[in-house]
GROMACS .gro file of C-alpha atoms in nm:
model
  234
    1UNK     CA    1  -7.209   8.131   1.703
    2UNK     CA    2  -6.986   7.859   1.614
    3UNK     CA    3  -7.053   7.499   1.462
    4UNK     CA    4  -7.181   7.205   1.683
    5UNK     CA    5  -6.886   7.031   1.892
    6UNK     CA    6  -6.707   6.768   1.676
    7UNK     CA    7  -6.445   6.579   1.968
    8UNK     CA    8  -6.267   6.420   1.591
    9UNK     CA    9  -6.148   6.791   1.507
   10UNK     CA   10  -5.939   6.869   1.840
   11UNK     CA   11  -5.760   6.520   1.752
   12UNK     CA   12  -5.740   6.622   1.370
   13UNK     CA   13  -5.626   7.007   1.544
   14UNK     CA   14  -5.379   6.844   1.785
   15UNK     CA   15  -5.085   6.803   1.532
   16UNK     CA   16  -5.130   7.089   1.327
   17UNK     CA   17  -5.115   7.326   1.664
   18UNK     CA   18  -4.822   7.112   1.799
   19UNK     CA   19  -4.598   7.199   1.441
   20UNK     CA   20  -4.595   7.547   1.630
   21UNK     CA   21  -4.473   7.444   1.944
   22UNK     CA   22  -4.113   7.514   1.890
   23UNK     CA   23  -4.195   7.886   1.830
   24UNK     CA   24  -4.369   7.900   2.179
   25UNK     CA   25  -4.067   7.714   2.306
   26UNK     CA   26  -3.809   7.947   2.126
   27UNK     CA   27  -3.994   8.227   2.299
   28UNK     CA   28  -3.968   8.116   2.635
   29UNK     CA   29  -3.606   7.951   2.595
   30UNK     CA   30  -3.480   8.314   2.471
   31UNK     CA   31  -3.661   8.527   2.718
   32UNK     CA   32  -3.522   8.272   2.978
   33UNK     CA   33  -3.202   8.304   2.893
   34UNK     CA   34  -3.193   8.700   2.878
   35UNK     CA   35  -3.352   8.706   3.182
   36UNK     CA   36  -3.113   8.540   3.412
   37UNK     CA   37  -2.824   8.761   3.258
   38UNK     CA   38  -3.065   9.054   3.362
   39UNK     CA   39  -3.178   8.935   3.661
   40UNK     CA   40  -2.841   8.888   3.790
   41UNK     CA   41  -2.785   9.224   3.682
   42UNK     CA   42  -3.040   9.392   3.854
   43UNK     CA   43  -3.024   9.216   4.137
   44UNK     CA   44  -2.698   9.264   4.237
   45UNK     CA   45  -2.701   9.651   4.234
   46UNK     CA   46  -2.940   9.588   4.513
   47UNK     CA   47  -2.773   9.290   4.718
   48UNK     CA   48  -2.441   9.558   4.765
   49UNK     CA   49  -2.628   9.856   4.798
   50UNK     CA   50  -2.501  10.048   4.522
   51UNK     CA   51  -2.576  10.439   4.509
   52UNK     CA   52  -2.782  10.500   4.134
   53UNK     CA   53  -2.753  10.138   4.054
   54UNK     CA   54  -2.996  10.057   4.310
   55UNK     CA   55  -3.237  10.310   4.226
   56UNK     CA   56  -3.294  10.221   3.814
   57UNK     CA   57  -3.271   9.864   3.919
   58UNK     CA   58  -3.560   9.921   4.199
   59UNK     CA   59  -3.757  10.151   3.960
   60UNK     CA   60  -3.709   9.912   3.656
   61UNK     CA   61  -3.849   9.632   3.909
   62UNK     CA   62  -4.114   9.812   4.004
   63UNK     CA   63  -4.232   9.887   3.652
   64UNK     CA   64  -4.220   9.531   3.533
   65UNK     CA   65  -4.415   9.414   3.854
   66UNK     CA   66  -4.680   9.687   3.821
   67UNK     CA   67  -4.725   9.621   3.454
   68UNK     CA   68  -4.958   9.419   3.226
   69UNK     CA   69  -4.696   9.192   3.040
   70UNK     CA   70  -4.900   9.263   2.697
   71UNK     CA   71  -4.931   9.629   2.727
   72UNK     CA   72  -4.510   9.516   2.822
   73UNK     CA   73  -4.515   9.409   2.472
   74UNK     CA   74  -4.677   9.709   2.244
   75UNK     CA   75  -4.424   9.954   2.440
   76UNK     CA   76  -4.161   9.761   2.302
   77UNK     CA   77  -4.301   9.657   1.987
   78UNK     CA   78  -4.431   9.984   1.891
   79UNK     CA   79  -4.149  10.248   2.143
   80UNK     CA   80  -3.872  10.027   2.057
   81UNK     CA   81  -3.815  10.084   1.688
   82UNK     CA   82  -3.946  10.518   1.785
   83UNK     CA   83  -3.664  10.540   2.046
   84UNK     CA   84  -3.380  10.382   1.807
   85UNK     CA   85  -3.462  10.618   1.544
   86UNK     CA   86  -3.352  10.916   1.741
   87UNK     CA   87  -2.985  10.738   1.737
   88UNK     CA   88  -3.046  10.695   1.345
   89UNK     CA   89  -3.130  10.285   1.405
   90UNK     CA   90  -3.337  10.142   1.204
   91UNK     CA   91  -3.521   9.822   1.292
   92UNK     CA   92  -3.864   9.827   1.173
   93UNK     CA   93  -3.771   9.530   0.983
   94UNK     CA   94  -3.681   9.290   1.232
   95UNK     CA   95  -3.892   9.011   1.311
   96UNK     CA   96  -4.212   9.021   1.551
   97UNK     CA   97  -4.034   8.769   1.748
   98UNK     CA   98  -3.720   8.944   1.864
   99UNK     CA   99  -3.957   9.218   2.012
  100UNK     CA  100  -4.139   8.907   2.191
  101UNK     CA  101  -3.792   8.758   2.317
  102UNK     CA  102  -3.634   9.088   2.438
  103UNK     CA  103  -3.960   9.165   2.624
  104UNK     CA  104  -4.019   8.869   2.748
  105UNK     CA  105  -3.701   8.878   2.880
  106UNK     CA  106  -3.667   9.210   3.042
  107UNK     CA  107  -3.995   9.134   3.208
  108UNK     CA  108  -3.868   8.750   3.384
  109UNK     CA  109  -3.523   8.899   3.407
  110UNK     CA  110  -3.700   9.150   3.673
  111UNK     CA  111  -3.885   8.911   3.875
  112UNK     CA  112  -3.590   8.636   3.855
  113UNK     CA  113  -3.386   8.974   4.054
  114UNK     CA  114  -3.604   8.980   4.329
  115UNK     CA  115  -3.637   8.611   4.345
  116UNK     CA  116  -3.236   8.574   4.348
  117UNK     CA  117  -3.156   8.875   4.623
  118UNK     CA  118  -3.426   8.691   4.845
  119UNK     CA  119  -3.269   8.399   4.797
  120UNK     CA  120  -2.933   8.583   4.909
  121UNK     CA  121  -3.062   8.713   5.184
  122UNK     CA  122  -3.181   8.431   5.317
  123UNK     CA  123  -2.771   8.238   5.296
  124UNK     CA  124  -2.648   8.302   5.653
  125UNK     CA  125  -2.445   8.625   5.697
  126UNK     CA  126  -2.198   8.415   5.904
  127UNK     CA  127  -2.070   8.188   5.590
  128UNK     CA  128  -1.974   8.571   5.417
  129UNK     CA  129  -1.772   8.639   5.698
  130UNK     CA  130  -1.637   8.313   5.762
  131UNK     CA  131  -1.478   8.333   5.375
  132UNK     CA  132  -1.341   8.671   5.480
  133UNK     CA  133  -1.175   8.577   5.733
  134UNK     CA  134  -0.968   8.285   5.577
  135UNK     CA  135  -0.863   8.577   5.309
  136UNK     CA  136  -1.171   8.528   5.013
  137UNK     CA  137  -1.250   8.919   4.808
  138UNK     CA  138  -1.609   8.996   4.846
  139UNK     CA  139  -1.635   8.837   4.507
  140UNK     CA  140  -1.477   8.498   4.510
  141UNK     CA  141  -1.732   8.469   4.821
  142UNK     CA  142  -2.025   8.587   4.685
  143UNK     CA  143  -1.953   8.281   4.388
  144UNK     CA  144  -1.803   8.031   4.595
  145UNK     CA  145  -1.996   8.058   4.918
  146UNK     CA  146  -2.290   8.232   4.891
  147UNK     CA  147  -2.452   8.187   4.492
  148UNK     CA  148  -2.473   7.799   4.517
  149UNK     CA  149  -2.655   7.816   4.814
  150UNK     CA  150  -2.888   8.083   4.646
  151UNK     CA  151  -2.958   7.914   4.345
  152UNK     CA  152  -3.063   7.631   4.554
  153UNK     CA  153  -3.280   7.837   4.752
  154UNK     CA  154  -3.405   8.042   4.439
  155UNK     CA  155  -3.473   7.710   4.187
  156UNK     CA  156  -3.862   7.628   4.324
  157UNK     CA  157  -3.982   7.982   4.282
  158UNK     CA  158  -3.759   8.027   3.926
  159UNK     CA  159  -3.952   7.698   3.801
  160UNK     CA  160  -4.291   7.845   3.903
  161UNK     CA  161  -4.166   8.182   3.735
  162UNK     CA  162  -4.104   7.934   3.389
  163UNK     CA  163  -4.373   7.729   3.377
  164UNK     CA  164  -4.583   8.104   3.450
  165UNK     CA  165  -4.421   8.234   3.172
  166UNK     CA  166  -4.479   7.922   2.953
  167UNK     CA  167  -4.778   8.010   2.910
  168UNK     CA  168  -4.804   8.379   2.893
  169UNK     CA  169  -4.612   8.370   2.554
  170UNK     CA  170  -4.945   8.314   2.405
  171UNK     CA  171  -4.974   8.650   2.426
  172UNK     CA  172  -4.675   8.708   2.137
  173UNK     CA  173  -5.015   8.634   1.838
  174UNK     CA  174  -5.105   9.016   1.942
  175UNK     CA  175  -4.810   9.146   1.770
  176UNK     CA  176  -4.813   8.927   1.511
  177UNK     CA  177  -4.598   8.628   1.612
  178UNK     CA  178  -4.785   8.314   1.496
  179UNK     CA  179  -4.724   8.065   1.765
  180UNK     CA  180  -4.968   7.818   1.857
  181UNK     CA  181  -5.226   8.027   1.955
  182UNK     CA  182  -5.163   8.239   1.710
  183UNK     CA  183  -5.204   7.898   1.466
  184UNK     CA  184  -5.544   7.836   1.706
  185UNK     CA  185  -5.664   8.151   1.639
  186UNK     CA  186  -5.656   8.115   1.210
  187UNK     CA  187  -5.747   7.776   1.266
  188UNK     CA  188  -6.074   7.861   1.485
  189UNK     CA  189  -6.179   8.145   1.198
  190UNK     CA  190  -6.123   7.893   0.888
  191UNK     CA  191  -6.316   7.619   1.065
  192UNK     CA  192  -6.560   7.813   1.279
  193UNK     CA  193  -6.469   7.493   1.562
  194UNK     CA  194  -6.294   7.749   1.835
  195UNK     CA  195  -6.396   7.535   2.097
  196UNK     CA  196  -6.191   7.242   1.941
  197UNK     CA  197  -5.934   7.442   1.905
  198UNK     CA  198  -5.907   7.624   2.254
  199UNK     CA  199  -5.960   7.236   2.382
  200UNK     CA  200  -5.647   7.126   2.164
  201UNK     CA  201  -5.452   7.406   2.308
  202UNK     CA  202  -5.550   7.338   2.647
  203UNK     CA  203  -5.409   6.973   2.630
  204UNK     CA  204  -5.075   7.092   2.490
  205UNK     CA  205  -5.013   7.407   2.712
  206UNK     CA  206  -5.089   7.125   3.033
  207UNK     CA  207  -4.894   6.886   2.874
  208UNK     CA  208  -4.581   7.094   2.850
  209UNK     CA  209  -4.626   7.246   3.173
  210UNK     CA  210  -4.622   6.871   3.326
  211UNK     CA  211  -4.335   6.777   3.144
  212UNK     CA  212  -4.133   7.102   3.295
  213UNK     CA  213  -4.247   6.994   3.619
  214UNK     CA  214  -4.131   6.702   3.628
  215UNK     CA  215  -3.766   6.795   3.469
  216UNK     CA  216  -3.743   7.097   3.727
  217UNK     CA  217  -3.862   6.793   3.996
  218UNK     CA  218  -3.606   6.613   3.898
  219UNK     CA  219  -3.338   6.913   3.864
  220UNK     CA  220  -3.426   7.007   4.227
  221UNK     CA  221  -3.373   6.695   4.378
  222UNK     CA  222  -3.030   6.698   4.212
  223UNK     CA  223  -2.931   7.025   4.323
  224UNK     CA  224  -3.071   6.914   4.698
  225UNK     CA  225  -2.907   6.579   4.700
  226UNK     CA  226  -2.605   6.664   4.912
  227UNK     CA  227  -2.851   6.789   5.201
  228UNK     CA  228  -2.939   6.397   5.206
  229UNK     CA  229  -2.545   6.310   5.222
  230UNK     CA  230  -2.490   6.544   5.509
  231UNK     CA  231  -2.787   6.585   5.715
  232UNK     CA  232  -2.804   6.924   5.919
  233UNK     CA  233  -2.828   6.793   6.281
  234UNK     CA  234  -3.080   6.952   6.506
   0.00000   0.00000   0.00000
């Protein structure tokens, strides 16, 4: 059993937690970034129907989506290092948070896929072949024409996939990265106050998740301003 509830030691617990935010945001900033260079990646194998391609990327997909993100995180924490040794590289030295980063990564950069080739699907076929026609390649369309318009379409459900993520890095503390709940959780066995704590970490993890929605709000309505300019007529 714990202590009796003190409401003075989530205030006192508030700035020691927050001292450990960056780490939580370094995690999600770096599995962000490798994720859209991955989700592009897979997704695009899939968008042109490419023999092989399609198949890993589908089966990689699949994985990721049928997967527990933290039992994600001991494959790669624990296979990682196994499978480079068989290629004579060693890096059972490197940090607890690269392993958290890379999977991280691999595991939005397969959702982000699916999210971006809906999002192409749903550009109208007719723009593709209207850039054809007045002499694009397949690829000057596919960035010109159609990629804006999926990004567009894509943004909402990437900014739900963020925010979702945001807070699924406090899962990094079971391999040893001490982020803030990893901070909350040697806080809460010093002090015996886990309640506090789990309070104080509550009010940060909203309060960051708030303050994304409101910069992806913002974001959105930037990326959506020129349907206000030009109005589609009905």
């Amino acid at each position: 059993m714990g202590k009796s509830f003190d409401l003075n030691l989530v205030f006192d617990f508030l700035p020691k937690l927050l001292s450990y935010l960056h780490i939580t945001l370094l995690i999600l900033v770096g599995a962000v970034l490798i994720g859209l260079l991955v989700g592009f990646l897979a997704a695009l194998p899939r968008i042109y129907n490419i023999p092989v391609l399609r198949t890993l990327s589908a089966i990689y997909v699949s994985f990721i989506r049928g997967t527990p993100i933290l039992i994600q995180l001991f494959l790669v924490y624990y296979g990682l290092p196994e499978l480079l040794k068989t290629i004579q590289i060693d890096v059972t030295h490197m940090s607890s948070l690269v392993f958290v980063i890379i999977t991280y990564g691999f595991s939005i950069g397969a959702l982000f896929s699916e999210i971006i080739r809906a999002a192409v699907s749903a550009v109208d076929r007719g723009q593709t072949e209207a850039a054809y026609a007045i002499g694009m390649t397949p690829i000057a369309a596919f960035v010109r024409i159609v990629l804006p318009q999926a990004l567009t379409i894509a943004f909402p459900n990437f900014a739900n996939l963020v925010i979702s993520y945001l807070k699924d890095t406090s899962l990094a503390f079971y391999i040893g990265v001490m982020d803030m709940t990893g901070r909350g959780q040697t806080l809460g066995t010093a002090t015996n106050h886990f309640l506090e704590v789990y309070i104080s970490l509550a009010i940060i993890y909203y309060a960051v998740c708030i303050l994304l929605e409101k910069c992806f709000s913002l974001l959105e309505t930037r990326m959506l301003r020129y349907e206000r300019q030009f109005p589609v007529s009905q």
